[in-house]
Short mmCIF file of C-alpha atoms and ligand atoms in Angstrom, two decimals:
data_model
loop_
_atom_site.label_atom_id
_atom_site.label_comp_id
_atom_site.label_asym_id
_atom_site.label_seq_id
_atom_site.Cartn_x
_atom_site.Cartn_y
_atom_site.Cartn_z
CA MET A 203 -44.83 -2.02 -155.33
CA LYS A 204 -43.57 -2.70 -151.79
CA LYS A 205 -46.28 -3.21 -149.17
CA ASN A 206 -44.59 -2.90 -145.78
CA LEU A 207 -41.42 -1.00 -144.99
CA CYS A 208 -38.77 -0.93 -142.35
CA VAL A 209 -37.18 2.53 -142.41
CA LEU A 210 -33.78 2.67 -140.70
CA GLY A 211 -32.84 6.27 -139.98
CA SER A 212 -36.50 7.35 -140.14
CA THR A 213 -35.74 10.63 -138.34
CA GLY A 214 -33.20 11.83 -140.93
CA SER A 215 -33.47 13.67 -144.22
CA ILE A 216 -33.98 10.54 -146.36
CA GLY A 217 -35.95 8.78 -143.61
CA THR A 218 -38.58 11.52 -143.25
CA GLN A 219 -38.94 11.83 -147.04
CA THR A 220 -39.35 8.04 -147.24
CA LEU A 221 -42.21 8.16 -144.73
CA GLU A 222 -43.87 10.89 -146.82
CA VAL A 223 -43.49 8.87 -150.04
CA ALA A 224 -44.81 5.76 -148.28
CA GLN A 225 -47.85 7.69 -147.10
CA GLU A 226 -48.47 9.09 -150.59
CA LEU A 227 -48.30 5.56 -152.04
CA GLY A 228 -50.29 3.89 -149.25
CA ILE A 229 -47.34 1.71 -148.14
CA LYS A 230 -47.47 0.57 -144.48
CA ILE A 231 -44.62 1.06 -142.01
CA SER A 232 -43.57 -2.08 -140.10
CA SER A 233 -40.59 -0.73 -138.20
CA ILE A 234 -38.50 2.42 -137.83
CA SER A 235 -35.25 3.42 -136.18
CA GLY A 236 -33.40 6.55 -135.13
CA ASN A 237 -30.73 7.57 -132.69
CA LYS A 238 -31.43 10.63 -130.56
CA ASN A 239 -34.40 12.44 -132.05
CA ILE A 240 -37.00 10.73 -129.89
CA SER A 241 -39.62 13.47 -130.13
CA LEU A 242 -39.76 12.84 -133.88
CA LEU A 243 -39.68 9.08 -133.31
CA GLU A 244 -42.66 9.50 -130.96
CA ASN A 245 -44.58 11.45 -133.65
CA GLN A 246 -43.73 8.82 -136.24
CA ILE A 247 -44.87 6.01 -133.91
CA ARG A 248 -48.22 7.75 -133.31
CA LYS A 249 -48.72 8.46 -137.02
CA SER A 250 -47.42 5.27 -138.67
CA LYS A 251 -48.08 2.75 -135.86
CA PRO A 252 -45.04 0.53 -136.54
CA GLU A 253 -44.65 -2.81 -134.72
CA ILE A 254 -41.08 -1.93 -133.71
CA ALA A 255 -39.22 1.33 -133.14
CA ALA A 256 -35.55 1.30 -132.17
CA ALA A 257 -33.40 4.13 -130.88
CA PHE A 258 -29.68 3.39 -131.02
CA ASP A 259 -28.95 5.44 -127.91
CA GLU A 260 -29.97 3.43 -124.79
CA LYS A 261 -30.81 6.48 -122.69
CA TYR A 262 -33.06 7.97 -125.34
CA ALA A 263 -34.67 4.58 -125.98
CA LYS A 264 -35.66 4.39 -122.30
CA GLU A 265 -37.23 7.86 -122.50
CA LEU A 266 -39.04 6.92 -125.68
CA LYS A 267 -40.46 3.80 -124.05
CA GLN A 268 -41.99 5.97 -121.33
CA LYS A 269 -43.41 8.44 -123.84
CA VAL A 270 -45.21 5.81 -125.93
CA LYS A 271 -46.25 3.30 -123.30
CA ASP A 272 -49.90 3.85 -124.32
CA THR A 273 -49.13 2.44 -127.81
CA SER A 274 -48.48 -1.16 -128.90
CA THR A 275 -45.12 -0.35 -130.56
CA LYS A 276 -42.23 -2.38 -129.15
CA ILE A 277 -39.27 -0.11 -128.23
CA LEU A 278 -35.76 -1.47 -128.66
CA SER A 279 -32.26 -0.01 -128.38
CA GLY A 280 -28.65 -0.41 -129.47
CA ILE A 281 -27.36 -2.08 -132.61
CA ASP A 282 -29.24 -5.30 -131.70
CA GLY A 283 -32.50 -3.34 -131.52
CA ILE A 284 -31.88 -1.81 -134.95
CA CYS A 285 -31.07 -5.26 -136.38
CA GLU A 286 -34.32 -6.60 -134.91
CA ALA A 287 -36.21 -3.72 -136.53
CA ALA A 288 -34.50 -4.66 -139.83
CA ARG A 289 -35.67 -8.27 -139.46
CA CYS A 290 -39.28 -7.26 -138.62
CA LYS A 291 -41.42 -10.10 -140.00
CA SER A 292 -44.05 -8.03 -141.80
CA ALA A 293 -41.54 -5.84 -143.71
CA ASP A 294 -40.91 -6.77 -147.35
CA CYS A 295 -38.26 -4.07 -147.84
CA VAL A 296 -35.76 -2.27 -145.62
CA VAL A 297 -34.90 1.32 -146.46
CA THR A 298 -31.39 1.93 -145.10
CA ALA A 299 -31.21 5.66 -144.45
CA VAL A 300 -28.92 5.63 -141.44
CA SER A 301 -25.90 7.91 -141.74
CA GLY A 302 -22.51 6.18 -141.60
CA MET A 303 -21.21 2.62 -141.67
CA ILE A 304 -23.17 1.88 -138.48
CA GLY A 305 -25.79 0.86 -141.09
CA LEU A 306 -23.74 -2.13 -142.25
CA GLU A 307 -24.79 -4.62 -139.54
CA PRO A 308 -28.56 -3.92 -139.84
CA THR A 309 -28.28 -4.12 -143.65
CA LEU A 310 -26.68 -7.56 -143.34
CA ALA A 311 -29.37 -8.59 -140.81
CA ALA A 312 -32.05 -7.57 -143.30
CA ILE A 313 -30.37 -9.49 -146.13
CA TYR A 314 -30.07 -12.64 -143.97
CA ALA A 315 -33.81 -12.26 -143.26
CA GLY A 316 -34.49 -12.15 -147.04
CA LYS A 317 -35.68 -8.53 -147.18
CA ASP A 318 -35.12 -6.43 -150.29
CA ILE A 319 -33.05 -3.32 -149.60
CA ALA A 320 -33.66 0.26 -150.75
CA LEU A 321 -30.18 1.56 -150.10
CA ALA A 322 -29.43 5.19 -149.33
CA ASN A 323 -26.66 4.47 -146.83
CA LYS A 324 -23.62 4.57 -149.15
CA GLU A 325 -21.05 4.11 -146.34
CA THR A 326 -22.41 0.57 -145.94
CA LEU A 327 -21.37 -0.32 -149.50
CA VAL A 328 -18.08 1.55 -149.26
CA ALA A 329 -17.09 -0.41 -146.17
CA GLY A 330 -18.80 -3.72 -146.86
CA GLY A 331 -19.54 -3.74 -150.59
CA ASN A 332 -18.21 -7.23 -151.37
CA LEU A 333 -19.86 -8.81 -148.35
CA VAL A 334 -23.22 -7.08 -148.90
CA MET A 335 -23.43 -7.79 -152.64
CA ASN A 336 -22.35 -11.45 -152.30
CA LEU A 337 -24.76 -12.09 -149.46
CA ALA A 338 -27.61 -10.38 -151.30
CA SER A 339 -27.05 -12.52 -154.37
CA LYS A 340 -26.83 -15.72 -152.24
CA ASN A 341 -30.09 -14.85 -150.46
CA GLY A 342 -31.97 -13.75 -153.58
CA VAL A 343 -32.27 -10.23 -152.17
CA LYS A 344 -32.53 -7.24 -154.50
CA ILE A 345 -30.74 -3.99 -153.74
CA PHE A 346 -32.45 -0.90 -155.15
CA PRO A 347 -30.35 2.27 -155.19
CA VAL A 348 -31.79 5.37 -153.50
CA ASP A 349 -28.77 7.64 -153.99
CA SER A 350 -29.98 9.87 -156.85
CA GLU A 351 -27.01 9.19 -159.18
CA HIS A 352 -27.26 5.43 -158.73
CA SER A 353 -31.01 5.46 -159.14
CA ALA A 354 -30.45 7.41 -162.37
CA ILE A 355 -27.95 4.82 -163.64
CA PHE A 356 -30.27 1.99 -162.60
CA GLN A 357 -33.08 3.67 -164.57
CA CYS A 358 -30.84 4.29 -167.62
CA MET A 359 -29.87 0.62 -167.63
CA GLN A 360 -33.41 -0.70 -167.76
CA SER A 361 -33.37 -1.05 -171.54
CA CYS A 362 -29.90 -2.63 -171.63
CA LYS A 363 -30.09 -6.32 -172.60
CA ASP A 364 -26.37 -7.13 -172.47
CA ARG A 365 -23.98 -5.64 -169.91
CA LYS A 366 -21.24 -5.79 -172.55
CA ASP A 367 -23.02 -2.87 -174.23
CA ILE A 368 -22.24 -0.55 -171.30
CA CYS A 369 -19.24 1.56 -172.13
CA LYS A 370 -19.16 4.05 -169.26
CA LEU A 371 -21.14 5.28 -166.26
CA ILE A 372 -21.17 9.07 -165.93
CA LEU A 373 -21.95 10.34 -162.44
CA THR A 374 -23.01 13.96 -162.21
CA ALA A 375 -21.90 16.11 -159.27
CA SER A 376 -23.25 19.50 -158.24
CA GLY A 377 -19.73 20.57 -157.26
CA GLY A 378 -20.96 21.62 -153.80
CA PRO A 379 -20.66 25.06 -152.20
CA PHE A 380 -16.95 25.43 -153.01
CA PHE A 381 -17.05 24.82 -156.76
CA GLY A 382 -14.42 27.00 -158.51
CA LYS A 383 -12.52 27.81 -155.30
CA SER A 384 -8.73 27.41 -155.11
CA LYS A 385 -6.89 25.42 -152.43
CA LYS A 386 -5.83 28.70 -150.84
CA GLU A 387 -9.42 29.96 -150.71
CA LEU A 388 -10.53 26.72 -149.02
CA GLU A 389 -8.14 27.29 -146.11
CA ASN A 390 -10.46 29.63 -144.27
CA VAL A 391 -13.95 28.36 -145.14
CA THR A 392 -16.25 27.87 -142.15
CA LEU A 393 -18.69 25.17 -141.10
CA LYS A 394 -21.55 27.47 -142.10
CA ASP A 395 -20.05 27.84 -145.61
CA ALA A 396 -19.63 24.06 -145.90
CA LEU A 397 -23.22 23.40 -144.85
CA ASN A 398 -24.59 25.78 -147.46
CA HIS A 399 -25.20 23.32 -150.32
CA PRO A 400 -26.40 24.95 -153.56
CA SER A 401 -29.06 22.43 -154.60
CA TRP A 402 -29.80 19.75 -151.97
CA SER A 403 -30.95 19.91 -148.36
CA MET A 404 -29.42 16.87 -146.63
CA GLY A 405 -28.02 15.63 -143.33
CA ALA A 406 -24.87 17.37 -142.04
CA LYS A 407 -22.41 14.54 -142.75
CA ILE A 408 -23.28 14.11 -146.45
CA THR A 409 -23.42 17.90 -146.88
CA VAL A 410 -19.81 18.21 -145.68
CA ASP A 411 -18.87 15.22 -147.89
CA SER A 412 -20.35 17.13 -150.84
CA ALA A 413 -18.23 20.17 -150.00
CA THR A 414 -14.99 18.11 -149.96
CA MET A 415 -16.21 16.08 -152.99
CA MET A 416 -15.66 12.97 -150.85
CA ASN A 417 -19.33 12.25 -151.46
CA LYS A 418 -18.66 11.77 -155.19
CA GLY A 419 -15.67 9.57 -154.38
CA LEU A 420 -17.80 7.41 -152.07
CA GLU A 421 -20.38 7.28 -154.87
CA ILE A 422 -17.75 5.95 -157.31
CA ILE A 423 -17.09 3.08 -154.87
CA GLU A 424 -20.84 2.61 -154.35
CA ALA A 425 -21.30 2.35 -158.16
CA VAL A 426 -18.45 -0.18 -158.48
CA HIS A 427 -20.33 -2.50 -156.11
CA LEU A 428 -23.90 -1.83 -157.23
CA PHE A 429 -23.24 -2.16 -160.96
CA ASP A 430 -20.14 -4.38 -160.98
CA VAL A 431 -18.27 -1.89 -163.16
CA PRO A 432 -14.54 -1.09 -162.62
CA GLU A 433 -13.62 2.34 -161.29
CA ASN A 434 -11.91 3.36 -164.56
CA LYS A 435 -15.23 3.01 -166.39
CA ILE A 436 -16.88 5.54 -164.09
CA ASP A 437 -16.54 9.20 -165.03
CA VAL A 438 -17.60 12.21 -162.99
CA ILE A 439 -18.82 15.47 -164.49
CA ILE A 440 -19.80 18.64 -162.64
CA HIS A 441 -23.36 19.70 -163.41
CA ARG A 442 -24.38 22.70 -161.32
CA GLU A 443 -28.12 22.60 -162.01
CA SER A 444 -28.61 19.05 -160.59
CA ILE A 445 -31.18 18.23 -163.29
CA VAL A 446 -29.33 15.39 -165.03
CA HIS A 447 -28.91 12.89 -162.19
CA SER A 448 -26.41 10.66 -164.07
CA MET A 449 -25.89 8.96 -167.43
CA VAL A 450 -24.83 5.73 -169.08
CA GLU A 451 -22.81 5.66 -172.28
CA PHE A 452 -23.37 2.60 -174.46
CA ALA A 453 -21.09 0.90 -177.01
CA ASP A 454 -22.79 2.58 -179.98
CA GLY A 455 -22.09 6.05 -178.55
CA SER A 456 -25.64 6.64 -177.30
CA VAL A 457 -25.78 8.32 -173.91
CA ILE A 458 -28.94 7.82 -171.86
CA ALA A 459 -29.54 10.30 -169.04
CA GLN A 460 -32.16 10.44 -166.30
CA MET A 461 -33.44 13.93 -165.53
CA GLY A 462 -35.85 15.43 -163.06
CA THR A 463 -36.47 18.21 -160.57
CA PRO A 464 -33.88 17.72 -157.81
CA SER A 465 -35.85 15.86 -155.14
CA MET A 466 -34.82 12.71 -153.30
CA LYS A 467 -38.47 11.68 -153.35
CA THR A 468 -38.06 10.55 -156.98
CA PRO A 469 -35.30 7.96 -156.39
CA ILE A 470 -36.92 6.90 -153.10
CA GLN A 471 -40.23 6.29 -154.88
CA TYR A 472 -38.64 4.41 -157.78
CA ALA A 473 -36.87 2.07 -155.35
CA LEU A 474 -40.23 1.32 -153.71
CA THR A 475 -42.35 0.95 -156.85
CA TYR A 476 -39.84 -0.65 -159.27
CA PRO A 477 -40.51 -1.69 -162.01
CA GLU A 478 -43.73 0.34 -161.99
CA ARG A 479 -44.09 4.11 -161.92
CA PHE A 480 -46.75 6.01 -160.01
CA LYS A 481 -47.83 9.63 -159.81
CA SER A 482 -45.64 11.61 -157.44
CA SER A 483 -45.84 14.86 -155.48
CA VAL A 484 -42.55 16.14 -157.00
CA THR A 485 -42.93 19.28 -159.16
CA PRO A 486 -42.54 18.25 -162.82
CA LEU A 487 -39.43 19.37 -164.66
CA ASN A 488 -39.80 22.57 -166.68
CA LEU A 489 -36.76 22.78 -168.96
CA SER A 490 -37.80 25.99 -170.67
CA LYS A 491 -37.69 27.69 -167.26
CA ILE A 492 -34.25 26.23 -166.47
CA LYS A 493 -32.99 27.12 -169.97
CA ASN A 494 -29.36 26.00 -169.60
CA LEU A 495 -27.70 22.83 -168.43
CA SER A 496 -23.95 23.24 -167.87
CA PHE A 497 -21.17 20.67 -167.50
CA PHE A 498 -17.55 21.03 -166.31
CA GLN A 499 -14.57 18.79 -165.61
CA PRO A 500 -13.95 18.36 -161.86
CA ASN A 501 -10.80 19.97 -160.45
CA ASN A 502 -8.99 16.95 -159.01
CA SER A 503 -5.96 18.85 -157.80
CA THR A 504 -7.98 21.12 -155.50
CA PHE A 505 -10.47 18.41 -154.55
CA GLU A 506 -8.35 15.32 -153.98
CA ALA A 507 -10.97 13.13 -152.33
CA MET A 508 -12.22 11.52 -155.54
CA ASP A 509 -8.77 10.30 -156.55
CA LEU A 510 -8.25 8.94 -153.03
CA CYS A 511 -11.47 6.94 -153.40
CA ARG A 512 -10.49 5.68 -156.86
CA LYS A 513 -7.14 4.47 -155.53
CA ALA A 514 -8.80 2.91 -152.48
CA VAL A 515 -11.25 0.83 -154.48
CA SER A 516 -8.61 -0.13 -157.08
CA ALA A 517 -6.32 -1.45 -154.32
CA ASN A 518 -8.82 -4.30 -153.99
CA ASN A 519 -8.07 -4.67 -150.28
CA GLY A 520 -9.52 -3.16 -147.09
CA THR A 521 -8.54 0.44 -147.94
CA PRO A 522 -12.12 1.66 -148.60
CA ILE A 523 -13.01 0.72 -144.98
CA VAL A 524 -10.03 2.73 -143.71
CA LEU A 525 -10.92 5.68 -145.94
CA ASN A 526 -14.56 5.65 -144.87
CA ALA A 527 -13.76 5.35 -141.15
CA ALA A 528 -11.19 8.16 -141.32
CA ASN A 529 -13.62 10.36 -143.22
CA GLU A 530 -16.48 9.74 -140.76
CA GLU A 531 -14.20 10.64 -137.84
CA ALA A 532 -12.72 13.69 -139.59
CA VAL A 533 -16.14 15.04 -140.65
CA SER A 534 -17.43 14.58 -137.12
CA MET A 535 -14.42 16.55 -135.79
CA PHE A 536 -15.05 19.29 -138.35
CA LEU A 537 -18.75 19.44 -137.37
CA ASN A 538 -17.66 19.77 -133.73
CA GLY A 539 -15.28 22.63 -134.53
CA LYS A 540 -12.15 20.61 -133.72
CA ILE A 541 -10.45 20.78 -137.14
CA LYS A 542 -10.46 23.01 -140.19
CA PHE A 543 -12.16 22.12 -143.46
CA CYS A 544 -8.93 21.30 -145.35
CA GLU A 545 -7.81 18.95 -142.57
CA ILE A 546 -10.63 16.51 -143.35
CA VAL A 547 -9.08 15.15 -146.53
CA GLU A 548 -5.54 15.46 -145.09
CA LEU A 549 -6.53 13.19 -142.18
CA VAL A 550 -8.10 10.70 -144.58
CA LYS A 551 -4.92 10.73 -146.69
CA SER A 552 -2.64 10.06 -143.71
CA THR A 553 -4.84 7.25 -142.41
CA VAL A 554 -5.09 5.56 -145.81
CA GLU A 555 -1.29 5.82 -146.16
CA LYS A 556 -0.77 4.22 -142.75
CA PHE A 557 -3.07 1.25 -143.50
CA LYS A 558 -2.44 0.93 -147.25
CA ASN A 559 -1.58 -2.78 -147.05
CA VAL A 560 -4.63 -3.79 -145.03
CA LYS A 561 -5.99 -7.09 -146.36
CA LEU A 562 -9.37 -7.59 -147.96
CA PRO A 563 -11.73 -8.58 -145.13
CA VAL A 564 -14.09 -11.50 -145.60
CA SER A 565 -16.33 -11.10 -142.55
CA LEU A 566 -18.26 -8.42 -140.69
CA LYS A 567 -15.95 -8.98 -137.72
CA GLU A 568 -12.87 -8.18 -139.81
CA ILE A 569 -14.53 -5.09 -141.32
CA LEU A 570 -15.47 -3.79 -137.86
CA HIS A 571 -11.91 -4.40 -136.67
CA ILE A 572 -10.34 -2.40 -139.53
CA ASP A 573 -12.95 0.34 -138.98
CA LYS A 574 -12.10 0.56 -135.27
CA GLU A 575 -8.32 0.63 -135.79
CA SER A 576 -8.63 3.37 -138.43
CA ARG A 577 -10.84 5.54 -136.20
CA HIS A 578 -8.41 5.09 -133.33
CA PHE A 579 -5.51 6.18 -135.57
CA VAL A 580 -7.36 9.36 -136.64
CA SER A 581 -8.18 10.30 -133.06
CA GLU A 582 -4.48 9.88 -132.15
CA LEU A 583 -3.46 12.16 -135.02
CA ILE A 584 -5.43 15.07 -133.53
P1 NDP B 5 -29.36 12.46 -141.56
O1 NDP B 5 -28.21 12.90 -140.75
O2 NDP B 5 -30.39 13.44 -141.94
O3 NDP B 5 -30.09 11.23 -140.83
C1 NDP B 5 -29.34 10.17 -140.29
C2 NDP B 5 -30.26 9.17 -139.64
O4 NDP B 5 -29.44 8.16 -139.02
C3 NDP B 5 -31.13 9.76 -138.51
O5 NDP B 5 -32.31 9.02 -138.44
C4 NDP B 5 -30.27 9.49 -137.27
O6 NDP B 5 -31.01 9.42 -136.05
C5 NDP B 5 -29.71 8.13 -137.61
N1 NDP B 5 -28.47 7.84 -136.91
C6 NDP B 5 -27.42 8.68 -136.72
N2 NDP B 5 -26.46 8.05 -135.99
C7 NDP B 5 -26.93 6.82 -135.72
C8 NDP B 5 -26.43 5.72 -134.99
N3 NDP B 5 -25.23 5.74 -134.39
N4 NDP B 5 -27.18 4.61 -134.93
C9 NDP B 5 -28.38 4.55 -135.53
N5 NDP B 5 -28.93 5.55 -136.21
C10 NDP B 5 -28.20 6.68 -136.31
O7 NDP B 5 -28.72 11.76 -142.87
P2 NDP B 5 -29.31 11.72 -144.34
O8 NDP B 5 -30.73 11.29 -144.33
O9 NDP B 5 -28.92 12.93 -145.07
O10 NDP B 5 -28.43 10.52 -144.96
C11 NDP B 5 -28.67 9.17 -144.63
C12 NDP B 5 -27.86 8.29 -145.59
O11 NDP B 5 -28.35 8.48 -146.91
C13 NDP B 5 -26.38 8.64 -145.62
O12 NDP B 5 -25.62 7.48 -145.79
C14 NDP B 5 -26.25 9.52 -146.85
O13 NDP B 5 -24.98 9.45 -147.44
C15 NDP B 5 -27.31 8.90 -147.77
N6 NDP B 5 -27.85 9.84 -148.75
C16 NDP B 5 -28.52 10.96 -148.36
C17 NDP B 5 -29.02 11.85 -149.29
C18 NDP B 5 -29.82 13.05 -148.85
O14 NDP B 5 -30.36 13.75 -149.73
N7 NDP B 5 -29.96 13.33 -147.59
C19 NDP B 5 -28.80 11.65 -150.73
C20 NDP B 5 -28.15 10.42 -151.04
C21 NDP B 5 -27.67 9.56 -150.08
P3 NDP B 5 -31.39 10.73 -135.13
O15 NDP B 5 -31.71 11.82 -136.09
O16 NDP B 5 -32.58 10.24 -134.37
O17 NDP B 5 -30.25 11.02 -134.24
MG1 MG B 6 -25.81 11.22 -154.49
#
């Protein structure tokens, strides 16, 4: 079990649940980071007594420093501050629960410092998958998935002795709030509709990604990197009850699934206690109460985001960075009421088309450059 954690994005949905799990398991908190929610950061500093707390936003970091000057926690700001939190000496694991590819640089900083990673921040792998995985392997760093589907696959693979025996990964998807809707019906959905997820309570960005099904597309790319499996060996199936968190099909036709009450605390805890299992506060699964588990094929003509992601990762160039950047910008515009729901995927499509020949980047600098150019292009489109 991990002993000391750095939690990046400690004020978010995954971050706060990670702090609860850590407390339940008696794991100490070495460092934390957030962006703007400094009243929560202050509470977390007083409760967990980390050595370092970083707020990305300079102005908020200054305010936070004032608020907690009676404590011994060092307050830092900006991306450098978050990277320093990630390198915090006493931490043996960094939980990356920041939203967006802003998490890439701190993840790399943690890997360079030899820290194991419990990875929730999928945009980091979508944008920098090759770099992150290569660097982790060079530095002997383990990456434990926190995303529930990837944790499920990781758990299903524990008994697998030879990777050749893996036939297929099967990611489950809840289908989001717009499951069964036609393209026409999606034209007038509102932000409130999009934020109304049927089974998970999450941050706003990933909730919108779930509504467009971009989340599942990003998860396909995340799985390609985490498990070194090609995109065409990754299937997606809609499973409305969110009880089966994903499955692995083996060469002999056996399919192993991981099930559980839908709670992110389960994958968070497994990433922190692997390979052991400890008692958890999550309500145990009661299948006789649930009665039915249903499965459907996704509708790829209404929800085009998954195919876009498959094509992006198959291109084997910098397209996933472009796709991720365009999606982050488009979702942010949708959240700010500047575009309609259907425009999100349209903007991503146009941006990916524009940059389709972008080369495969080899450094953080090149990734950041492609990211910046793509965001600029999206903002010019609006
Ligand atoms: P939230 O929006 O709830 O939290 C995001 C966190 O990132 C907050 O701590 C926020 O700080 C911080 N943050 C936002 N912008 C910046 C920035 N520019 N610099 C530094 N920190 C920043 O997101 P979630 O917890 O829902 O998701 C986090 C990650 O985990 C995402 O990548 C998501 O895809 C992934 N994930 C989430 C799941 C979930 O159930 N929520 C499930 C599986 C994966 P502040 O609040 O202080 O502004
Ligand atoms: Mg997921």
